[in-house]
Tab-separated table of C-alpha atoms in Angstrom:
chain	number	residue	atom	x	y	z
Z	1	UNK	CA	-3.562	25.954	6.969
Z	2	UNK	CA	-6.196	23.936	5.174
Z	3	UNK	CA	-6.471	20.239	6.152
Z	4	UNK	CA	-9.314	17.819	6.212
Z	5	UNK	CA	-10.854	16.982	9.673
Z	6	UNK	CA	-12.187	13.786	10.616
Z	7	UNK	CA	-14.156	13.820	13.737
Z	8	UNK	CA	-16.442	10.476	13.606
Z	9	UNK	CA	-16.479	7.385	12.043
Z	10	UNK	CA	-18.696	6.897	9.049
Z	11	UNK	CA	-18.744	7.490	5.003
Z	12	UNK	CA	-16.934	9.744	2.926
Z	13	UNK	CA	-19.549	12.863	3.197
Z	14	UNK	CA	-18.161	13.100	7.030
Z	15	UNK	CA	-14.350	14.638	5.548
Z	16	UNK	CA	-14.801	18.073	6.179
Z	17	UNK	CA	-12.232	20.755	4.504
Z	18	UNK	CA	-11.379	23.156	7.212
Z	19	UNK	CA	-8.732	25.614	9.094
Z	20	UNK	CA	-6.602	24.679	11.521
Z	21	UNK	CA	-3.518	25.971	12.815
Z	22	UNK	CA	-0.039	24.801	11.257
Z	23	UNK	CA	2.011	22.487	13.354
Z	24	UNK	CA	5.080	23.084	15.116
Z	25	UNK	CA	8.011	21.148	14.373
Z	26	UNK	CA	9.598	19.763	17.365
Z	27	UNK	CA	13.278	19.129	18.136
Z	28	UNK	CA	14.082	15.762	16.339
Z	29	UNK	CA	10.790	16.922	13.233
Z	30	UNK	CA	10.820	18.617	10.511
Z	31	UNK	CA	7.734	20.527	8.690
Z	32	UNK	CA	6.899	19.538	5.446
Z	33	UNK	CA	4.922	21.590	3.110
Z	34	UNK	CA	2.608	18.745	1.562
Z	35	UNK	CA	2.430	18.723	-2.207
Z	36	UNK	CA	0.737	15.338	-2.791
Z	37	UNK	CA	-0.984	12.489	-0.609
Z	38	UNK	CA	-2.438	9.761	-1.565
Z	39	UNK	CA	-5.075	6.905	-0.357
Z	40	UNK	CA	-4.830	3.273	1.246
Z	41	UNK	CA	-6.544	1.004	2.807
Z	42	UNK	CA	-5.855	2.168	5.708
Z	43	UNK	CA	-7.427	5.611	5.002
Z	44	UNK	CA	-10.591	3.657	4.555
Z	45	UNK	CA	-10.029	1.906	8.300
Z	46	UNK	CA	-9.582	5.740	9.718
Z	47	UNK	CA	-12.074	6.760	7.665
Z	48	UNK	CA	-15.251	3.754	8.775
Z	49	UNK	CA	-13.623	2.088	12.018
Z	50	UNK	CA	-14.031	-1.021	10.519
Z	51	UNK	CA	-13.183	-4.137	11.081
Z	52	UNK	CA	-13.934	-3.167	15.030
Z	53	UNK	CA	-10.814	-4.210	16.310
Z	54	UNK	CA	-8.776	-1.738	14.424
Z	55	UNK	CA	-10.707	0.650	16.819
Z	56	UNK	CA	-7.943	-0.182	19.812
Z	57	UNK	CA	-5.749	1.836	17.737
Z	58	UNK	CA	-7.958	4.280	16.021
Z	59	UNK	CA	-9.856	5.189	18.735
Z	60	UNK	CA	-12.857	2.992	20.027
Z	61	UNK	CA	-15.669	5.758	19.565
Z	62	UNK	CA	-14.098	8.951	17.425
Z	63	UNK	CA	-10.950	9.220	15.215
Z	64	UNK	CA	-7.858	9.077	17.345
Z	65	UNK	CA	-5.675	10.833	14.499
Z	66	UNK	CA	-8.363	13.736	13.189
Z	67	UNK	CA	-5.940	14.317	10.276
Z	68	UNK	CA	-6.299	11.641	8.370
Z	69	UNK	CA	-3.436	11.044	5.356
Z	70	UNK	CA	-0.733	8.541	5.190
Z	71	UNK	CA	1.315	9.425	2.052
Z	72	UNK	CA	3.052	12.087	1.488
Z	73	UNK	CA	5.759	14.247	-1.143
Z	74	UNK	CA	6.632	17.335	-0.053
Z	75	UNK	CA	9.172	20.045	0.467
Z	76	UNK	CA	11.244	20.973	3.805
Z	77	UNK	CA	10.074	24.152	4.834
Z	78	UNK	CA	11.998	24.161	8.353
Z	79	UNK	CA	13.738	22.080	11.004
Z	80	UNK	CA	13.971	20.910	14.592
Z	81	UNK	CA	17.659	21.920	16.138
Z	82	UNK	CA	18.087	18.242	16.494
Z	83	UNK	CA	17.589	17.308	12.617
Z	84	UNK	CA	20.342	16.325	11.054
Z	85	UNK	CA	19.486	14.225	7.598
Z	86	UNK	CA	17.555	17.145	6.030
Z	87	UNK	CA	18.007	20.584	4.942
Z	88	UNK	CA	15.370	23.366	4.075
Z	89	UNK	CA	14.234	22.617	0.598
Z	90	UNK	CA	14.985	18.933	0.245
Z	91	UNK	CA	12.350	17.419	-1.509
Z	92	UNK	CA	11.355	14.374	0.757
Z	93	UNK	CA	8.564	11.638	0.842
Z	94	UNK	CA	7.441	9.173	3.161
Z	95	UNK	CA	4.055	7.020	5.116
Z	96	UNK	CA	2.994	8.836	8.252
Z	97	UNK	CA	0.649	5.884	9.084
Z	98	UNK	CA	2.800	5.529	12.236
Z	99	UNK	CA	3.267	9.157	13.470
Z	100	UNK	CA	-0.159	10.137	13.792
Z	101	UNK	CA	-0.766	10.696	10.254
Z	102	UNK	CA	-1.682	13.817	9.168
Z	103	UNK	CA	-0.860	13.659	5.757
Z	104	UNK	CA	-4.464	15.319	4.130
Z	105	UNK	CA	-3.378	19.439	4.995
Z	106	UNK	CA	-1.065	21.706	4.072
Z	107	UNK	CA	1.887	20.925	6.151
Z	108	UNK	CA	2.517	18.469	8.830
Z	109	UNK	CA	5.367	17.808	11.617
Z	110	UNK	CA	7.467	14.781	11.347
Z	111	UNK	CA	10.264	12.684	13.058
Z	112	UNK	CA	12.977	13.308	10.384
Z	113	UNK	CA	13.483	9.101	11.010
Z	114	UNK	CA	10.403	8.185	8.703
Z	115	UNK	CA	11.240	10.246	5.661
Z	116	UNK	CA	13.388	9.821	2.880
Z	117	UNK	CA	14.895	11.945	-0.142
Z	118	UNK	CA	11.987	11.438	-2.934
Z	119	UNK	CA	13.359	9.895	-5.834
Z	120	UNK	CA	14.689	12.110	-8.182
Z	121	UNK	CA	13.022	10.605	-11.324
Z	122	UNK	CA	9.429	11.409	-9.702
Z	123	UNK	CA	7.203	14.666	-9.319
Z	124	UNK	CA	5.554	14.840	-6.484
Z	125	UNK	CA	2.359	13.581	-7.426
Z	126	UNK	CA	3.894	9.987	-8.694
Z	127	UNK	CA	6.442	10.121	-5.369
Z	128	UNK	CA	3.159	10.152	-2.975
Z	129	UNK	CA	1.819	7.266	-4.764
Z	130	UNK	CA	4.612	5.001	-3.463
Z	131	UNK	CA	5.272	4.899	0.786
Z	132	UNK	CA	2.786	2.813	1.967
Z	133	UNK	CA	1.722	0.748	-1.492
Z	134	UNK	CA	5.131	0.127	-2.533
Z	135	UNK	CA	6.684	-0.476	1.013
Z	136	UNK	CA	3.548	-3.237	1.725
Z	137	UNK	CA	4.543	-4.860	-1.473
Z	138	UNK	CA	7.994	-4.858	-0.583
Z	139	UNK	CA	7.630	-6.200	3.032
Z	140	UNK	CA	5.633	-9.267	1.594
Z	141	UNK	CA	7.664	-10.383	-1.208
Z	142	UNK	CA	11.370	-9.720	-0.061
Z	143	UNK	CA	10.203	-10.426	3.976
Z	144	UNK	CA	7.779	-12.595	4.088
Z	145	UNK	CA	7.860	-14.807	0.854
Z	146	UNK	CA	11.669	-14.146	0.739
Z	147	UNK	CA	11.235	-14.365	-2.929
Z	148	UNK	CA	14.524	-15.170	-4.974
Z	149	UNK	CA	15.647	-15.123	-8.640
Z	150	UNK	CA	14.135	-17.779	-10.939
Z	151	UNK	CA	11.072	-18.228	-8.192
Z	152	UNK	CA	7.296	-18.821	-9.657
Z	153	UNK	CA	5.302	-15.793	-7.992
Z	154	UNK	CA	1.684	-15.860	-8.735
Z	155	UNK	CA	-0.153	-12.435	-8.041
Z	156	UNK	CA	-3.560	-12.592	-7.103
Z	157	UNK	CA	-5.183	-8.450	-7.929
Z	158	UNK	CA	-1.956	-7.515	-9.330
Z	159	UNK	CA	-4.225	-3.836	-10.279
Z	160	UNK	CA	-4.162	-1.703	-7.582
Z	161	UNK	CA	-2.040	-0.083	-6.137
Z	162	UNK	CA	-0.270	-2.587	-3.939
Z	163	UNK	CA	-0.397	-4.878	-6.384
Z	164	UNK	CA	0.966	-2.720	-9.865
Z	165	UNK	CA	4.417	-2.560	-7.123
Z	166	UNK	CA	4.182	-6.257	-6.140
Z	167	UNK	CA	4.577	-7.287	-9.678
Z	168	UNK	CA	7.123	-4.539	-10.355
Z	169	UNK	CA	9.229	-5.701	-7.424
Z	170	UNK	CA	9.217	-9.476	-7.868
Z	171	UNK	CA	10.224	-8.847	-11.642
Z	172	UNK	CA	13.250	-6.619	-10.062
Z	173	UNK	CA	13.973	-9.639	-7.925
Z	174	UNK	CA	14.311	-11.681	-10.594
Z	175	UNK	CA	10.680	-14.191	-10.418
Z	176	UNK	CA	9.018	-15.555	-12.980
Z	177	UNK	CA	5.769	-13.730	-12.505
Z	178	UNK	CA	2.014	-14.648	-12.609
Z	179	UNK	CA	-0.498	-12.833	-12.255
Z	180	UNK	CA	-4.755	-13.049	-12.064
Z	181	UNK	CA	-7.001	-9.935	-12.993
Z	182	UNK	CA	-10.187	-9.088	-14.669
Z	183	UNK	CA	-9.982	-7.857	-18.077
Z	184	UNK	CA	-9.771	-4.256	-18.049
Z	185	UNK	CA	-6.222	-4.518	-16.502
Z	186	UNK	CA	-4.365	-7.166	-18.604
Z	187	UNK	CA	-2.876	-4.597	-20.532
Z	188	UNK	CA	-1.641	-2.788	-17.201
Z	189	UNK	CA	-0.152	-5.649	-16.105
Z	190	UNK	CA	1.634	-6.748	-19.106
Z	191	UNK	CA	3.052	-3.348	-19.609
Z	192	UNK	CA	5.060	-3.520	-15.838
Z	193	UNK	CA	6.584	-7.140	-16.790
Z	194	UNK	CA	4.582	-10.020	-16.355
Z	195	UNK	CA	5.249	-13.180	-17.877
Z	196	UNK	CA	1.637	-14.605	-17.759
Z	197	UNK	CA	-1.896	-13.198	-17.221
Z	198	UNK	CA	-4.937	-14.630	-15.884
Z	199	UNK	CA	-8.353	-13.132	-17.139
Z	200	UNK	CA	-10.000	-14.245	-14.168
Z	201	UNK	CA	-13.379	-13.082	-16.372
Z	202	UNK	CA	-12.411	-15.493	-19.277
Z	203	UNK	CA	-10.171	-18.659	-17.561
Z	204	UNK	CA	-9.926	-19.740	-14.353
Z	205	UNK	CA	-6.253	-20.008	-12.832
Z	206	UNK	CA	-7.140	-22.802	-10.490
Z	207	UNK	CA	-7.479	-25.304	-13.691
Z	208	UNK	CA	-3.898	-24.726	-14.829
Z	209	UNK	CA	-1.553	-27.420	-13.415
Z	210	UNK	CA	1.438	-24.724	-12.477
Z	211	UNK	CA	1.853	-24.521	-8.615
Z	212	UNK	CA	4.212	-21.351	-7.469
Z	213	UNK	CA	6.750	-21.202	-4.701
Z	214	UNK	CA	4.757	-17.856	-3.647
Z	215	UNK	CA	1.437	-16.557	-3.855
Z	216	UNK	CA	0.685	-12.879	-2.818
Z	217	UNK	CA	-2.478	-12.536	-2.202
Z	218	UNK	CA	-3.635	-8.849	-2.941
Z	219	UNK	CA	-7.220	-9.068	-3.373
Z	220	UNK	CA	-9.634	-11.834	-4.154
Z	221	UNK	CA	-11.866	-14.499	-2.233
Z	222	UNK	CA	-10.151	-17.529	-3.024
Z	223	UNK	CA	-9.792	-19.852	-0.376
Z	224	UNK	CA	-6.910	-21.150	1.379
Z	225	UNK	CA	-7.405	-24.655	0.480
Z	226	UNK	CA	-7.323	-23.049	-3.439
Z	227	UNK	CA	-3.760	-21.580	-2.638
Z	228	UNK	CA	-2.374	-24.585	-0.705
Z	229	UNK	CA	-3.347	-26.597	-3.900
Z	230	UNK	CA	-1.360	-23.839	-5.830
Z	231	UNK	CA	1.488	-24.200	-4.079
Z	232	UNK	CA	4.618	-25.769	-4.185
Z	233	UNK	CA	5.638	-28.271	-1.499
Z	234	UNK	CA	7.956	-25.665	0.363
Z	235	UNK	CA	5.772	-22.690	-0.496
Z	236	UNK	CA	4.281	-19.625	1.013
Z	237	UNK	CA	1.442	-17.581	0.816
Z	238	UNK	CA	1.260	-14.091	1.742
Z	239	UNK	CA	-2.160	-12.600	2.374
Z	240	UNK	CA	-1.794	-9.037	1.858
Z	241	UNK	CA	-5.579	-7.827	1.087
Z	242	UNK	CA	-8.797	-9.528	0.174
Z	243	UNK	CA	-12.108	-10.041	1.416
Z	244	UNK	CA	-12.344	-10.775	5.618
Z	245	UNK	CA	-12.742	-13.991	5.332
Z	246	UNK	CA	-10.075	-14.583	3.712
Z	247	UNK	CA	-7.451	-12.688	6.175
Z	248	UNK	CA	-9.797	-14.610	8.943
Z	249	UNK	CA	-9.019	-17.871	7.331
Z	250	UNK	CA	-5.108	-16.901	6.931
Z	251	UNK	CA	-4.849	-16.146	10.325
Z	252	UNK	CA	-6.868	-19.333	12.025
Z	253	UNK	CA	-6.664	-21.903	9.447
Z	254	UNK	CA	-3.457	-20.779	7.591
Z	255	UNK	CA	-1.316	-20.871	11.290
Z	256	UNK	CA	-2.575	-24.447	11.503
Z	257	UNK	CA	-1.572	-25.644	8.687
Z	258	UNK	CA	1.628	-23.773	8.364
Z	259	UNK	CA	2.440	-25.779	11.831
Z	260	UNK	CA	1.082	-28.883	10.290
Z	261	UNK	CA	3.071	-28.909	6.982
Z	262	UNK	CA	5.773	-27.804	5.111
Z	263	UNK	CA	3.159	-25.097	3.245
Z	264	UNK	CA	3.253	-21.935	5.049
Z	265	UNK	CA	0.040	-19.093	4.781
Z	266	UNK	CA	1.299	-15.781	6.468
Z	267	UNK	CA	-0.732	-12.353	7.067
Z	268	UNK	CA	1.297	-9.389	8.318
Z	269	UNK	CA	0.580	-5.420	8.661
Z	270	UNK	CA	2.939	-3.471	6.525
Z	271	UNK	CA	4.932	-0.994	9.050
Z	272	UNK	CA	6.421	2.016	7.411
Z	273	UNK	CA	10.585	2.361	7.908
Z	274	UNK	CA	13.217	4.558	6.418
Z	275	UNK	CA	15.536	2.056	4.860
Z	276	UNK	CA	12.489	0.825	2.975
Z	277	UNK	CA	11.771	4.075	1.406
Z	278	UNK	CA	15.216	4.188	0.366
Z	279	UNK	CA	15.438	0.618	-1.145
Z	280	UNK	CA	12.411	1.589	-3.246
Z	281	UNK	CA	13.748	5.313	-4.027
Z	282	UNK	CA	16.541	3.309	-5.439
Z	283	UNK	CA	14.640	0.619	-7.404
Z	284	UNK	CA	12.375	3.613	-8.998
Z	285	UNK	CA	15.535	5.569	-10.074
Z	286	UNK	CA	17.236	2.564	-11.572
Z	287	UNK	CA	13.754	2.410	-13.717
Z	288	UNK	CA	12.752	-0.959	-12.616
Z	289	UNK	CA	9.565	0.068	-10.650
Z	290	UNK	CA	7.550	2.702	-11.628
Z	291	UNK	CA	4.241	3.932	-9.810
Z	292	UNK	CA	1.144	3.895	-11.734
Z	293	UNK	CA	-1.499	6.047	-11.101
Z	294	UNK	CA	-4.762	5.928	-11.939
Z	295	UNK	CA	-7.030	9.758	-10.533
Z	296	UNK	CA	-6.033	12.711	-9.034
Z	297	UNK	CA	-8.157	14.488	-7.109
Z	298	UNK	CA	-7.595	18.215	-5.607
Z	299	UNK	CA	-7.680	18.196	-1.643
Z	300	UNK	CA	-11.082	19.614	-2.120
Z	301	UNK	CA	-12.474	16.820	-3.749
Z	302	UNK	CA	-11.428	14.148	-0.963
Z	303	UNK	CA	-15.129	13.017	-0.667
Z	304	UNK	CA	-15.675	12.403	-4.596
Z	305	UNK	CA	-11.742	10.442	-4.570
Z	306	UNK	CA	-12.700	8.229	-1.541
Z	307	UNK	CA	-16.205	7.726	-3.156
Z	308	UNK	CA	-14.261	6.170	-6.352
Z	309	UNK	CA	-11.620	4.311	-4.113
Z	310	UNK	CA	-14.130	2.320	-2.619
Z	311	UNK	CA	-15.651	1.323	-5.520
Z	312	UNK	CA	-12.501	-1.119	-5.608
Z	313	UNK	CA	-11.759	-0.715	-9.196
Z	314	UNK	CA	-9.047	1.524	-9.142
Z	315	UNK	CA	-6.237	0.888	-11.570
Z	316	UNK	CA	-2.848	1.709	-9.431
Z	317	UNK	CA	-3.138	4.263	-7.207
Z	318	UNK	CA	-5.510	7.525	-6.080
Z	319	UNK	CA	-3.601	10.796	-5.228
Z	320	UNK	CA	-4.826	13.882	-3.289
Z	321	UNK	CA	-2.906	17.358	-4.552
Z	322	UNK	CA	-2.459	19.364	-1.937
């Protein structure tokens, strides 16, 4: 099968297209013949080994995971004797991120645990758009900022693709949502349900007298003496993405004065599950969250797509066809 190998840490141009033999599915797995992938963060932390740390699960001096790939949509092509939740043909999706990946190729081996029935409203290209985006978006607004109906959620980089589901999502769970981007994606985010907009690039949120009961923070460099200002006196902050020093002061600073106060400032690492994947397959059928994508690139052009992911300026998310 055709997959893309990566053997060392570095840039884009180090993806190399290649050959390798298809996998065998295991007892409890099922193979998947990959239609669509699509790429995260976390691609980009496979992909350079940076920040060092993430190296102790990577692999400290090569890829641990050569396969790189996260998302996927595809179609059960066969089945372990053990599997029981699929058949031959279903159309499935689901994040690999924490089963070795392996998402970039042709087909891959999976437990039959981390996949779910792709919803049925979706083709395969908009289905791999969702697992690991959606799921991260879901994690911080229903776990961590336990956001409830009639809330004040202010999204900071509500564009990508994390963000473009965290708006979706607190909308579905019935907040009053805020958001802060640059120009070229108020229209985006008016169009999937927010109540106000930001121009970061024409006014300046932290002028505006309106605190929130949560802020996600997607992307940005705003302090966390700028959020604890935003906030409400029982609120919480969820960093989800942003510059380092940012996450660095959520996780020093923030844990202080979440100790010290009533304010809470939280960072957390999404971790892909089943029941989320169904939560959001039901949420995307019932047409209140919708994936927005922004390129599609063909498998062969996974140097040119992670090339214009870094950039940082995507609007939603980038997709792979396989």
């Amino acid at each position: 099968m055709k997959a893309i190998i990566s053997e060392k840490y570095g840039t884009p141009d180090t993806l190399k297209l290649s050959e390798v033999a298809a996998p065998i599915p295991k007892p409890n797995e099922v193979l998947i013949r990959v239609q669509a992938s699509s790429i995260n963060f976390g691609n980009l932390v496979l992909l350079t080994g940076k920040p060092l740390p993430a190296r102790l699960a990577f692999g400290l001096t090569k890829p641990k995971y050569p396969i790189p790939g996260g998302d996927m949509a595809g179609i059960v092509e066969a089945r372990g004797a053990n599997v029981t939740r699929f058949q031959v043909g279903d159309e499935v999706y689901g994040d690999l991120s924490g089963c070795g990946w392996g998402a970039f190729a042709e087909y891959v081996a999976v437990d039959e645990k981390i996949l779910a029935l792709k919803p049925l409203n979706l083709s395969f290209i908009e289905a791999a758009a969702v697992p690991m985006a959606a799921t991260t978006a879901l994690q911080a607004i229903r776990d961590k900022g336990k956001v409830r109906a009639g809330q004040k959620v202010l999204i900071h980089g509500a564009s990508g693709g994390v963000g473009t589901f965290a708006v979706q999502i607190a909308k579905a769970f019935g907040a009053d949502v805020t958001v802060v981007v640059s120009t070229r994606n108020v229209d985006i985010v008016k169009s999937l349900g927010a109540d106000y907009v930001f121009d970061y690039q024409k006014e300046d949120f932290r002028k505006n007298d309106q605190t929130y009961d949560v802020i996600i923070g997607v992307n940005g460099s705003q302090s966390i003496s700028t959020y604890k200002r935003k906030l409400k006196e029982n609120g919480v902050f969820v960093h989800v993405g942003g510059t380092s020093n940012q996450m660095y002061q959520t996780m020093m600073l923030g844990s202080w004065l979440s100790m010290t106060g009533k304010k809470k400032f939280i960072t957390f690492l999404q971790r892909a599950n089943q029941q989320d994947l169904l939560q959001m397959k039901e949420l995307i059928e019932e047409g209140k969250v919708k994936p927005v994508i922004d390129r599609t690139y063909p498998l062969s052009e996974i140097q040119q797509a992670f090339n214009y992911f870094e950039e940082g300026h995507s609007q939603g998310k980038v997709v792979i066809t396989i």
